[in-house]
Tab-separated table of C-alpha atoms (C1' of nucleotides) in Angstrom:
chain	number	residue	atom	x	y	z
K	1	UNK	CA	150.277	-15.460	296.075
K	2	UNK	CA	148.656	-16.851	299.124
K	3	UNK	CA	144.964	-16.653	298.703
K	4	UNK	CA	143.077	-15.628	301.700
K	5	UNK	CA	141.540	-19.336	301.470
K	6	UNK	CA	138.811	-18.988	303.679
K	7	UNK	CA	137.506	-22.836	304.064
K	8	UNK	CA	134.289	-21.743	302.259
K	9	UNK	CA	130.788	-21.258	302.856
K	10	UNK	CA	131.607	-18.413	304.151
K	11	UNK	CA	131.842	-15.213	301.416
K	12	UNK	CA	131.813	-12.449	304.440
K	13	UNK	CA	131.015	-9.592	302.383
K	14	UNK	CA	133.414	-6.849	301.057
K	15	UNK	CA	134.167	-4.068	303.842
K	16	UNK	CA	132.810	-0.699	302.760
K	17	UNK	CA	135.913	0.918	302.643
K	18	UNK	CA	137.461	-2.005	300.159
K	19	UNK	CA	134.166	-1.695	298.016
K	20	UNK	CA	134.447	1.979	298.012
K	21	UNK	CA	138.162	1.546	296.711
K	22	UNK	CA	137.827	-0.697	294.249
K	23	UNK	CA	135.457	1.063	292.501
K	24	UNK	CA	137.682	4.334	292.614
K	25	UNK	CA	140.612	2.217	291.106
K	26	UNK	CA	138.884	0.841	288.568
K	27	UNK	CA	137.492	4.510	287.406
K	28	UNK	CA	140.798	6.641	287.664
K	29	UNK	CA	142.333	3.240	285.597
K	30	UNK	CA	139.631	3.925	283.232
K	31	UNK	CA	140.235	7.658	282.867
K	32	UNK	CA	144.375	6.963	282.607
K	33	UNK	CA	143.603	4.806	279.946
K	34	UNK	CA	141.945	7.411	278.373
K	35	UNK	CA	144.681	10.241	278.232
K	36	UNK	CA	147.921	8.204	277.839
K	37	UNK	CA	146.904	4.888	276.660
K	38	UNK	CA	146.991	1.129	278.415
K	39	UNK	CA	151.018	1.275	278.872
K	40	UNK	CA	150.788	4.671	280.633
K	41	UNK	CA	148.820	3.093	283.622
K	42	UNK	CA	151.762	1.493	286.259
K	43	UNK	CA	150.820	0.648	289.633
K	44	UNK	CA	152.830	3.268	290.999
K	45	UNK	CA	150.679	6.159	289.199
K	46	UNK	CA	147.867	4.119	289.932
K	47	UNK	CA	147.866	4.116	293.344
K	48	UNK	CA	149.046	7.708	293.375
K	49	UNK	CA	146.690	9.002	291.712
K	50	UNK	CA	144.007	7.328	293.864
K	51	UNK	CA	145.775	8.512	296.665
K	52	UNK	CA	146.206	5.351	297.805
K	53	UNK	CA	148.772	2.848	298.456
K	54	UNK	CA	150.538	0.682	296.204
K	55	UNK	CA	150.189	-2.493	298.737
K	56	UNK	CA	146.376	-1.774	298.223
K	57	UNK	CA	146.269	-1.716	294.523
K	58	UNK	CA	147.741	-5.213	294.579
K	59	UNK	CA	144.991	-6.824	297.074
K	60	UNK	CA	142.467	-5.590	294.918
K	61	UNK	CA	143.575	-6.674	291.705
K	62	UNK	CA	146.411	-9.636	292.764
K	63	UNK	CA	147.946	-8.562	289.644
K	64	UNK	CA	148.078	-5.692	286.455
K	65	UNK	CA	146.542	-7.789	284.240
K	66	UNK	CA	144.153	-7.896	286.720
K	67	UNK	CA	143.235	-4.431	286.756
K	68	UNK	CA	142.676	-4.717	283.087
K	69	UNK	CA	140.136	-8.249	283.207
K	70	UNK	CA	138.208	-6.565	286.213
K	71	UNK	CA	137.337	-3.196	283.509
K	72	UNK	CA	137.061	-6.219	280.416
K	73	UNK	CA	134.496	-8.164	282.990
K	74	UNK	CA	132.365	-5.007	283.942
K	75	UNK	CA	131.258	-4.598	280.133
K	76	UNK	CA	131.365	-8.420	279.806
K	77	UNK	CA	128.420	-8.628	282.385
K	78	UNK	CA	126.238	-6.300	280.162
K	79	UNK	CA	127.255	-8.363	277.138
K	80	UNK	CA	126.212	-11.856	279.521
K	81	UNK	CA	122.511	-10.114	280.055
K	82	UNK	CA	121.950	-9.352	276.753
K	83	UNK	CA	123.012	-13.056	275.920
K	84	UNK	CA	120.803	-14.829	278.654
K	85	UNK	CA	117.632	-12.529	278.544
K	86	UNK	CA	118.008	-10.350	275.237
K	87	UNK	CA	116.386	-10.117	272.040
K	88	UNK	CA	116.996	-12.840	269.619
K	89	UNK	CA	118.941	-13.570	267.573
K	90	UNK	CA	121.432	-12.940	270.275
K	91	UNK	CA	119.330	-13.436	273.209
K	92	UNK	CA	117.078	-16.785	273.457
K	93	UNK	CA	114.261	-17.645	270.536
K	94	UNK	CA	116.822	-17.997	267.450
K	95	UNK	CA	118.534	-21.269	266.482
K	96	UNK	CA	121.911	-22.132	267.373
K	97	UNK	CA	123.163	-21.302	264.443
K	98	UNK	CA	121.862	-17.539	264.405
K	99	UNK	CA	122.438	-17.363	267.832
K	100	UNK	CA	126.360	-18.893	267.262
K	101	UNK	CA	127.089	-16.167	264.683
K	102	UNK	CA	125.155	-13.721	266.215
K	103	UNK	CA	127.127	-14.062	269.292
K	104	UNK	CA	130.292	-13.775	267.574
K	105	UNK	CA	129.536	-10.737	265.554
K	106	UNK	CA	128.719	-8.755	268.668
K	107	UNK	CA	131.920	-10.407	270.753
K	108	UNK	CA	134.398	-9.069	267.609
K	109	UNK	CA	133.177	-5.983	267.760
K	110	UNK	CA	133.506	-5.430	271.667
K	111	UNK	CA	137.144	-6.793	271.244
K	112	UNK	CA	137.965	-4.662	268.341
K	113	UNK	CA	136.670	-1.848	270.381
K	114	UNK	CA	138.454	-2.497	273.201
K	115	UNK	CA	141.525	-3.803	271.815
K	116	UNK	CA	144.034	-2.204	274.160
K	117	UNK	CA	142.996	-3.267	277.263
K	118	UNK	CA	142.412	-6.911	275.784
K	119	UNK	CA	145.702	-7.331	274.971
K	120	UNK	CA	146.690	-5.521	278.392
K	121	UNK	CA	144.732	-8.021	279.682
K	122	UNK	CA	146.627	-11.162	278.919
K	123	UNK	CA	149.826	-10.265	279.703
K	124	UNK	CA	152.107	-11.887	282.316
K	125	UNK	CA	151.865	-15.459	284.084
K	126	UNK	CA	147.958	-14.382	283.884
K	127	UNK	CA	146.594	-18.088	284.436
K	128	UNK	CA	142.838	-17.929	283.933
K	129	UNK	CA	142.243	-16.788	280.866
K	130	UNK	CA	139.732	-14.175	282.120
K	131	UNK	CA	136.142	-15.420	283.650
K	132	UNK	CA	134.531	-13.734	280.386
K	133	UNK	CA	136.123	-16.392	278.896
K	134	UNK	CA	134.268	-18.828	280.505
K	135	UNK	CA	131.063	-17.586	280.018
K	136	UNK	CA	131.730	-17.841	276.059
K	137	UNK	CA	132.478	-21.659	277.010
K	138	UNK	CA	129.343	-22.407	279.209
K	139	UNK	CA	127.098	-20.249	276.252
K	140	UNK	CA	128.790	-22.686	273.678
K	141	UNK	CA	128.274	-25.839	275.491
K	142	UNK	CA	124.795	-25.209	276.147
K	143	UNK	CA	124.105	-24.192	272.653
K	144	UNK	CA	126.024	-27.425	271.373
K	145	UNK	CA	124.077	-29.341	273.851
K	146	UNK	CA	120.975	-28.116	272.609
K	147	UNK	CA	121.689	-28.607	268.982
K	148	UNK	CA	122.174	-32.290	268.366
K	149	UNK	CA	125.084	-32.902	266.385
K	150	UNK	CA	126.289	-36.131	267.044
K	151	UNK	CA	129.718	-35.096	268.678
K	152	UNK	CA	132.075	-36.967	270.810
K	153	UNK	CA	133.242	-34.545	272.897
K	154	UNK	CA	131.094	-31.342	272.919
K	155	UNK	CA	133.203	-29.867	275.685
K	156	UNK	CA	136.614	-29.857	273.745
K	157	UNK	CA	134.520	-28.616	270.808
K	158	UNK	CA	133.217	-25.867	272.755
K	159	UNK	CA	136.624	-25.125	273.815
K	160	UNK	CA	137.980	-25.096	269.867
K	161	UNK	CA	134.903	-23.453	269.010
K	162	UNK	CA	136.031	-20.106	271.438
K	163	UNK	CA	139.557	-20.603	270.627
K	164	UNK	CA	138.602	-20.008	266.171
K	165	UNK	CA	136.504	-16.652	267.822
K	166	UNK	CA	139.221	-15.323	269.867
K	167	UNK	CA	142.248	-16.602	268.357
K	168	UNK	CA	142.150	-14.876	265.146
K	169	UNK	CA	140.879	-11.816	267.027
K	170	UNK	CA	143.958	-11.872	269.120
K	171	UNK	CA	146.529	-12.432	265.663
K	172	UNK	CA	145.043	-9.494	264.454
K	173	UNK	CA	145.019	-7.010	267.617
K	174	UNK	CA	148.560	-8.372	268.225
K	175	UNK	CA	150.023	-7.471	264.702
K	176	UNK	CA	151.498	-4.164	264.083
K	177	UNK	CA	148.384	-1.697	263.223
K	178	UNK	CA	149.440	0.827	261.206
K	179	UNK	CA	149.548	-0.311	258.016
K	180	UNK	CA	146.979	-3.093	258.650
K	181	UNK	CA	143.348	-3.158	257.494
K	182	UNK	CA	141.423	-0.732	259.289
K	183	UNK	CA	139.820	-2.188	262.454
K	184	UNK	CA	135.661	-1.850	260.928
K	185	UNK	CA	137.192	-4.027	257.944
K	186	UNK	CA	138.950	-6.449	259.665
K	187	UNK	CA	136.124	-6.936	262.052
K	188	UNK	CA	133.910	-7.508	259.614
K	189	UNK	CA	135.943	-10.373	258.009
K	190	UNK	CA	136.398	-12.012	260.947
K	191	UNK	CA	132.599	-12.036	261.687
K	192	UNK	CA	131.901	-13.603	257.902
K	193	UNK	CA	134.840	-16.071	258.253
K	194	UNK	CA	132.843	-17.008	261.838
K	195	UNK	CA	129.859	-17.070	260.277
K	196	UNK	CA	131.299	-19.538	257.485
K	197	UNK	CA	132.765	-21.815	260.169
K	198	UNK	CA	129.634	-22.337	262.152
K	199	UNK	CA	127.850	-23.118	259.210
K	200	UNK	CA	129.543	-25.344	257.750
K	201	UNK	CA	130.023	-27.562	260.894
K	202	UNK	CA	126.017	-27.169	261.701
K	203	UNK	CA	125.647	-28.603	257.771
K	204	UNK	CA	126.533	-32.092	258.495
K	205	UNK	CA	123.768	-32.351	261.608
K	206	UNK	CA	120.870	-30.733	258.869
K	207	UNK	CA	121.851	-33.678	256.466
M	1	UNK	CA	175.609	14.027	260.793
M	2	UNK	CA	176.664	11.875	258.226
M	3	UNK	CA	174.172	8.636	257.561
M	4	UNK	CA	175.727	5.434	256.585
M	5	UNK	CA	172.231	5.098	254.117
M	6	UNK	CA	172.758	1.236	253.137
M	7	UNK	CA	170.156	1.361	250.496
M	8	UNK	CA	168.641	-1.778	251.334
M	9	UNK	CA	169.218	-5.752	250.234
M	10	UNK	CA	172.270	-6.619	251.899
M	11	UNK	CA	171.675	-8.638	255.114
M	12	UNK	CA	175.740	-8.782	256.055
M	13	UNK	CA	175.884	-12.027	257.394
M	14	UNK	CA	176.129	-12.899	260.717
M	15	UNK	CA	179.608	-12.226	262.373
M	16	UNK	CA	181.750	-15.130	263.569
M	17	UNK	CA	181.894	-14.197	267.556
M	18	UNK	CA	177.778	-13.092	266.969
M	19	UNK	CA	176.895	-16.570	266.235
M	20	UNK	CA	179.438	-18.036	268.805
M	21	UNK	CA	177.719	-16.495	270.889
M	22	UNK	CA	174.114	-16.986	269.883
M	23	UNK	CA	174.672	-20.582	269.937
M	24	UNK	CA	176.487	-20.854	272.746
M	25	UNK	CA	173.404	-18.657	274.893
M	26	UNK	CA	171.031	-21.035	273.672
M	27	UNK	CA	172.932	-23.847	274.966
M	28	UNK	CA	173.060	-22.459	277.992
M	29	UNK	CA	169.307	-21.359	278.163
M	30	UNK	CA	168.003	-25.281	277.908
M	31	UNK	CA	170.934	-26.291	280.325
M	32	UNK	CA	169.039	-23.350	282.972
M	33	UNK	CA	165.633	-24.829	282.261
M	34	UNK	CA	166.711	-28.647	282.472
M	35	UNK	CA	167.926	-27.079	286.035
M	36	UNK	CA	165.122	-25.209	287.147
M	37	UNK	CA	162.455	-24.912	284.880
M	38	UNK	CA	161.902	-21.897	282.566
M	39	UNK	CA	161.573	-19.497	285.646
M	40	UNK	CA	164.806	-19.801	286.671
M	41	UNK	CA	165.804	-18.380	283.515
M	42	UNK	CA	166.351	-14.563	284.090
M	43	UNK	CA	168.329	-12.642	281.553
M	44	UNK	CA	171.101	-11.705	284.336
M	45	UNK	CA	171.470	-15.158	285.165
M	46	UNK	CA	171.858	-16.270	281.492
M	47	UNK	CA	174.258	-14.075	280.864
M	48	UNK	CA	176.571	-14.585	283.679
M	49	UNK	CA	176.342	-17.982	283.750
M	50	UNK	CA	177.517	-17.788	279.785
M	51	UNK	CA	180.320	-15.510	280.344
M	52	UNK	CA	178.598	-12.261	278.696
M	53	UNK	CA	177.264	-9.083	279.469
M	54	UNK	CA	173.671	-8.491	279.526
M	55	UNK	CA	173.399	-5.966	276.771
M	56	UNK	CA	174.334	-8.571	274.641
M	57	UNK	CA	171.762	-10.999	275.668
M	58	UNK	CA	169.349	-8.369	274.653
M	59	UNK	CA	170.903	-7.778	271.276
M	60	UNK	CA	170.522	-11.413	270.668
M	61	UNK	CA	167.184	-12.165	271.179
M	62	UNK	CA	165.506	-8.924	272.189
M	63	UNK	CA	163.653	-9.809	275.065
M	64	UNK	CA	163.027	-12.357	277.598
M	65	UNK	CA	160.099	-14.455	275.491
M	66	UNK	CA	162.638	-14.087	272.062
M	67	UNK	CA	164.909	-17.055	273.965
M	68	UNK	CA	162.163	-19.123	274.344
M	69	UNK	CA	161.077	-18.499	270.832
M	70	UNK	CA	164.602	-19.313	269.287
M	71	UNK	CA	164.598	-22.643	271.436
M	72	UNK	CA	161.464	-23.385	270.067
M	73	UNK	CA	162.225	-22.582	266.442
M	74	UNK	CA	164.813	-25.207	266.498
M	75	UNK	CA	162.652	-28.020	266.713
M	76	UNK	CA	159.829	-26.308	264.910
M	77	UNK	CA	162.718	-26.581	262.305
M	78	UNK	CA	162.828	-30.657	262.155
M	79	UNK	CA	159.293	-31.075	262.415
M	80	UNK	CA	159.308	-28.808	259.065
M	81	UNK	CA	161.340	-31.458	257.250
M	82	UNK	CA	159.037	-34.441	258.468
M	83	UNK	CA	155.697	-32.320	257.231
M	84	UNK	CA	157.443	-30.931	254.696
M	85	UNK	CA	159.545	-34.202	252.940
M	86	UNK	CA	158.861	-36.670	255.866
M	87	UNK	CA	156.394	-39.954	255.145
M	88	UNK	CA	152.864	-39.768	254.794
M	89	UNK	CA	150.502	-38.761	256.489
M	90	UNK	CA	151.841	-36.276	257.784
M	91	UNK	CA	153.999	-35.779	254.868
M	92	UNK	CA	152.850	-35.153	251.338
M	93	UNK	CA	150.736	-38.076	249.805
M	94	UNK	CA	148.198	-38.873	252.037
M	95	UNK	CA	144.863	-36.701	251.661
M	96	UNK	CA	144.352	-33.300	253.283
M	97	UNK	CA	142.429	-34.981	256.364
M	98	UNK	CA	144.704	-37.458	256.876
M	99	UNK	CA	147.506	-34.914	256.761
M	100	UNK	CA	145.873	-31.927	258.963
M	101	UNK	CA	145.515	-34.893	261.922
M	102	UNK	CA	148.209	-35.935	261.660
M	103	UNK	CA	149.701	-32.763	261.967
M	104	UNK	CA	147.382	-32.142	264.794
M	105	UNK	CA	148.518	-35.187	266.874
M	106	UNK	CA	152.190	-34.479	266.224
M	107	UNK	CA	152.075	-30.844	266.999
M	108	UNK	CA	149.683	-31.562	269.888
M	109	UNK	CA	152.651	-33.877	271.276
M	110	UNK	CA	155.233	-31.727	270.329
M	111	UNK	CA	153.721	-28.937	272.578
M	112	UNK	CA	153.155	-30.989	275.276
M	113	UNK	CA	156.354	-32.287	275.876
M	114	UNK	CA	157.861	-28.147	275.111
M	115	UNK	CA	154.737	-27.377	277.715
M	116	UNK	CA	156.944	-24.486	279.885
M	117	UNK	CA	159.209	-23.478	276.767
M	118	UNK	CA	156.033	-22.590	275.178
M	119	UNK	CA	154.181	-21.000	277.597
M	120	UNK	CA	157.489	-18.826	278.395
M	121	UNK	CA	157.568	-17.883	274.634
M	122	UNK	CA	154.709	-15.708	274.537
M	123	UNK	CA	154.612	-13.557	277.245
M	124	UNK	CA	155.274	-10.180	276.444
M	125	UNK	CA	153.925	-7.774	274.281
M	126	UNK	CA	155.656	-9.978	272.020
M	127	UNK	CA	154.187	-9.118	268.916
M	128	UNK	CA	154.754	-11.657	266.472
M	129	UNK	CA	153.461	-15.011	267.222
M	130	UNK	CA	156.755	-16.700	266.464
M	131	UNK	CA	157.509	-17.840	263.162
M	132	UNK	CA	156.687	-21.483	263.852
M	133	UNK	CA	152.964	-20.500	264.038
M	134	UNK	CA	153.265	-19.412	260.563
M	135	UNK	CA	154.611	-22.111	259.305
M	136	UNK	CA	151.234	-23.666	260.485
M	137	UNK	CA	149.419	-21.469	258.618
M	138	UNK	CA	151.330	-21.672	255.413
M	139	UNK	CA	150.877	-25.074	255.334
M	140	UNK	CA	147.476	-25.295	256.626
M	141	UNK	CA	146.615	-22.667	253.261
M	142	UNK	CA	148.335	-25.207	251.078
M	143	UNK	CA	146.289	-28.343	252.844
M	144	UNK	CA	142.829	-26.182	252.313
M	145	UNK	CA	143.601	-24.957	249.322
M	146	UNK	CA	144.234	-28.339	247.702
M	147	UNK	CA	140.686	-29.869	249.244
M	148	UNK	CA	138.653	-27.974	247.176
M	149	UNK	CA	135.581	-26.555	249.942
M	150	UNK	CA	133.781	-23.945	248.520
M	151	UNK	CA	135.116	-21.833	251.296
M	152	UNK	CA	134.539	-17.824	250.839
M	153	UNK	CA	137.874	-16.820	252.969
M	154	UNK	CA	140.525	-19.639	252.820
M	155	UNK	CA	142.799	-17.664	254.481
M	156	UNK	CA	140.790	-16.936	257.119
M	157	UNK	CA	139.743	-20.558	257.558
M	158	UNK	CA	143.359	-21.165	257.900
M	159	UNK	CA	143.754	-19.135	261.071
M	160	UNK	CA	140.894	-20.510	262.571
M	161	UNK	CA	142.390	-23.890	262.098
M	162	UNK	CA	145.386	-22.753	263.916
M	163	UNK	CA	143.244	-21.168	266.742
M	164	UNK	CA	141.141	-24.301	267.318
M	165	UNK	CA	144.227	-26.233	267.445
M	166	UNK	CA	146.837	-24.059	269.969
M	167	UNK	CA	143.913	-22.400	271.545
M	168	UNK	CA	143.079	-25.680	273.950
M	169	UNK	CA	146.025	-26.702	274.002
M	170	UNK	CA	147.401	-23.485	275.433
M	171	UNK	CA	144.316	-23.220	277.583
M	172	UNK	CA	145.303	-26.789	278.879
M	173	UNK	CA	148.768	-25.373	279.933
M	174	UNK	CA	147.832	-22.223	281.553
M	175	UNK	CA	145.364	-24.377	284.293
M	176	UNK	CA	146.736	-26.159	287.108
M	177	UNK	CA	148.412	-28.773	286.198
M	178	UNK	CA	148.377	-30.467	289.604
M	179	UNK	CA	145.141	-32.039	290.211
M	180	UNK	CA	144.396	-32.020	286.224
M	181	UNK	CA	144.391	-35.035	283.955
M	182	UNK	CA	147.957	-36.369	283.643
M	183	UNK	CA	149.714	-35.105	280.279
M	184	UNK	CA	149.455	-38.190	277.782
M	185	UNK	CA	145.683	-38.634	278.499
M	186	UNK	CA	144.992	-34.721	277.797
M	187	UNK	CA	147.031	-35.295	274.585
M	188	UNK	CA	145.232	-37.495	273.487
M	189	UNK	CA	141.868	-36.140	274.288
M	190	UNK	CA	143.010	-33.100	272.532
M	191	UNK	CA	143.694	-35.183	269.783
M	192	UNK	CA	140.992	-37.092	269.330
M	193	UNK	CA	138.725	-33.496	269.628
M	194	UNK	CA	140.740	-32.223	266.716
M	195	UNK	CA	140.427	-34.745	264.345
M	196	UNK	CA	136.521	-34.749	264.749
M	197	UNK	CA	136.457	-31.697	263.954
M	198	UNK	CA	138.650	-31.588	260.733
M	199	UNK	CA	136.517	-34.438	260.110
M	200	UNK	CA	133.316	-32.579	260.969
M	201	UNK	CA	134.527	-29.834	258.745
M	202	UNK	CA	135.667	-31.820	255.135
M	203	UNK	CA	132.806	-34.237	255.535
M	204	UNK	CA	130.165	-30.878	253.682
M	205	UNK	CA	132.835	-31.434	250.768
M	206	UNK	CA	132.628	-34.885	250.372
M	207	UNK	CA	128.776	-34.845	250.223
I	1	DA	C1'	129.832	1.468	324.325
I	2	DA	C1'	133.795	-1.475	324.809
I	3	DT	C1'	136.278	-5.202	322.866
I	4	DA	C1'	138.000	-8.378	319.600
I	5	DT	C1'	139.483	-9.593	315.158
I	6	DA	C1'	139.624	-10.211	310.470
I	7	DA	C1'	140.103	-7.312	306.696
I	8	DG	C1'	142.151	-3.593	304.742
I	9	DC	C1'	145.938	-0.224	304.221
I	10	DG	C1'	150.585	1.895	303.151
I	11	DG	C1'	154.846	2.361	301.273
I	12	DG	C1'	159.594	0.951	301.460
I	13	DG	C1'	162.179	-3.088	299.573
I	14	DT	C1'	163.477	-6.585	295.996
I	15	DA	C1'	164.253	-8.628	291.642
I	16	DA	C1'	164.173	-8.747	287.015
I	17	DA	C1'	163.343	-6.745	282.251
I	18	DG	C1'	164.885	-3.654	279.177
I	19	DT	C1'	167.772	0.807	277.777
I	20	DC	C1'	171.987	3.566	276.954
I	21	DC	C1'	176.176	4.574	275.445
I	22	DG	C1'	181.111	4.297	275.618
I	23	DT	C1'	184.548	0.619	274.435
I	24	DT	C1'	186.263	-3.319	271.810
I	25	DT	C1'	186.786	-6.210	267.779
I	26	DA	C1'	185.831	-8.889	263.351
I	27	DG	C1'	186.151	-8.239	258.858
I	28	DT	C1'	187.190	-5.228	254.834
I	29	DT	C1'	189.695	-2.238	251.851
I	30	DG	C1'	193.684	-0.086	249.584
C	1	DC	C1'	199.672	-4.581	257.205
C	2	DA	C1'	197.469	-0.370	258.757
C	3	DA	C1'	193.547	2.279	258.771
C	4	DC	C1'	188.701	2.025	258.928
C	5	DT	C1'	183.852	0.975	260.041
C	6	DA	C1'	179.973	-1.400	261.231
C	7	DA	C1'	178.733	-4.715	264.376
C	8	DA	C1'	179.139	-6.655	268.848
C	9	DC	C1'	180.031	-6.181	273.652
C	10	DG	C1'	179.460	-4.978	278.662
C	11	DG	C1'	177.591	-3.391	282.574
C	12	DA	C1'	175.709	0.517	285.093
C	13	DC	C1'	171.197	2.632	285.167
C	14	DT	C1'	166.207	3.012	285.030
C	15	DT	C1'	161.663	1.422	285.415
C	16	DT	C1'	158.187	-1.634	287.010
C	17	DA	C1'	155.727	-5.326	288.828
C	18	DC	C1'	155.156	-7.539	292.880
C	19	DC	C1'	156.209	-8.790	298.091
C	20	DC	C1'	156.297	-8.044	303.043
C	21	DC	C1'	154.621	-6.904	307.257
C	22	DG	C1'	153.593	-3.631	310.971
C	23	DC	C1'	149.784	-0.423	311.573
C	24	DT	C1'	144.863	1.084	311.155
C	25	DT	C1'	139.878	0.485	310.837
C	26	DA	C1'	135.303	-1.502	309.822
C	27	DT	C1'	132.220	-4.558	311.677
C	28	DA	C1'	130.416	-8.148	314.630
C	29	DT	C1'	129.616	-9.408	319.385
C	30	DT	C1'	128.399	-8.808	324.191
DNA sequence: AATATAAGCGGGGTAAAGTCCGTTTAGTTG
DNA sequence: CAACTAAACGGACTTTACCCCGCTTATATT
């Protein structure tokens, strides 16, 4: 629990060793993953299979779900480039509105792709709902900001905003999935029903 | 080798020492958290301090979060009555704004106060989001379908609802709560977000 | 190169969730 | 009321996440 809590200022760079660790956790996780699904990668087998320890599994990560964010954020920071300096309508040079819907089309469809380790992700006592979370919020606020609709509070709408993208994304990859719409379908409902939302709340600004 | 094969449709009611002891575990589970807090809940503790073995624990509520849900699901049960039968607005015959904030600012409240009973309820893998979220929905469905948008997915608009509403609220609850805004004022902040945008949202209908 | 030191490492130890399965009992049937 | 059966019970057992802390090593400093 104790963070290192170095005053600050002061980021003193990851030791090569650590860095070269990390990296190696994060790819046999990925390749566990692969063969026996999310639940077959413990800590134990983890580390094993690293050949490392256990203890050493924990610094890195401070946690399972940990393990699980750190593989979510590695795509996430593709997915951030492609929003900051990528083609519209994602990227900048659309409208807010494109962009909104844009943004959650392409967010849906990572998620339903990577469903399992999503869900891995939020497990326990987790706190911080992943960083990738925040970088929905700060894209939302500055698109809000941009677009002037005459809102109150454009940070708790920001934050309502992500929760109707991700809630109903989570409902779905947290209901039993074997008799459920197939994951394309559902996907692509969400994406409409986002798509309807956004619109309909940008209508009363274009009045 | 023989299989009992009860076709189906007969729920055989709950035996008398079952719900004795259902009852009595649940009593027991708010004294515990009234004590110290939801963590100090554990299922060995529970059950000891009730007098029972753990397996039985277990058959009662399944896991650790299904305790947390049952607690909730009692008062989920009385706020029912009050949307359900209860005066206006939140109960039926004010208009569907004036009924989804209200609902808002009670549930908001509701949650709030519950803050550690509802975080504890959905920890696991737990599946379904607890009935009480449902009976959002189903009554959210009724609300939208009575206000007549000309909304493509209803449904769908429903869980978004739901999202935008739990979503800050449990993003509230998961950050430190020590240095944050004090409870009441985040409430109300909350509150005030929501209604704008139910607001936001009906205002395209009543062009 | 020698030294100092913060960072990293390992792996045994603890606690708590959840499973198993043999035993007990409420409720039913003749 | 005696036999019967499905449900409930208990508690030992297993599996994991996570902690602790003495030892090792990379890196900065002189």
């Amino acid at each position: 629990m104790d963070r290192p809590v170095v005053p600050l200022g002061k980021p003193r760079a990851e030791r090569a060793d650590a860095r070269r660790n990390r990296l190696r956790l994060l790819a046999v996780a990925r390749e566990m993953m692969d063969d026996g699904g999310a639940a077959s990668v413990t800590m134990d087998a983890l580390a094993e299979r690293a050949g490392l320890g256990k203890g050493t599994v924990f610094r890195r990560f401070g946690t399972r779900a940990g393990i699980f964010k750190a593989l979510l954020e590695e795509e996430a920071h593709r997915f951030q480039e492609l929003v900051l300096s990528g083609p519209p309508p994602l990227g900048p040079g659309a409208g807010p509105v494109e962009r909104l819907t844009a943004y959650g089309r392409v967010r849906i469809a990572f998620l339903v792709d990577n469903l399992d380790v999503a869900q891995a992700a939020m497990e326990p006592g987790a706190g911080h709902p992943a960083a990738e979370v925040d970088l929905t919020l700060v894209h939302f606020r500055m698109l809000l900001g941009r677009a002037d609709l005459g809102v109150r509070d454009p940070e708790s709408l920001a934050v309502q905003l992500g929760a109707a993208l991700e809630g109903p994304l989570l409902l779905y990859l947290s209901s039993s999935r074997t008799t459920e719409p197939p994951p394309a379908e559902a996907g692509r409902r969400l994406a409409d029903a986002w798509q309807d939302l956004v619109e309909r709340l940008f209508a009363t600004a274009a009045d």
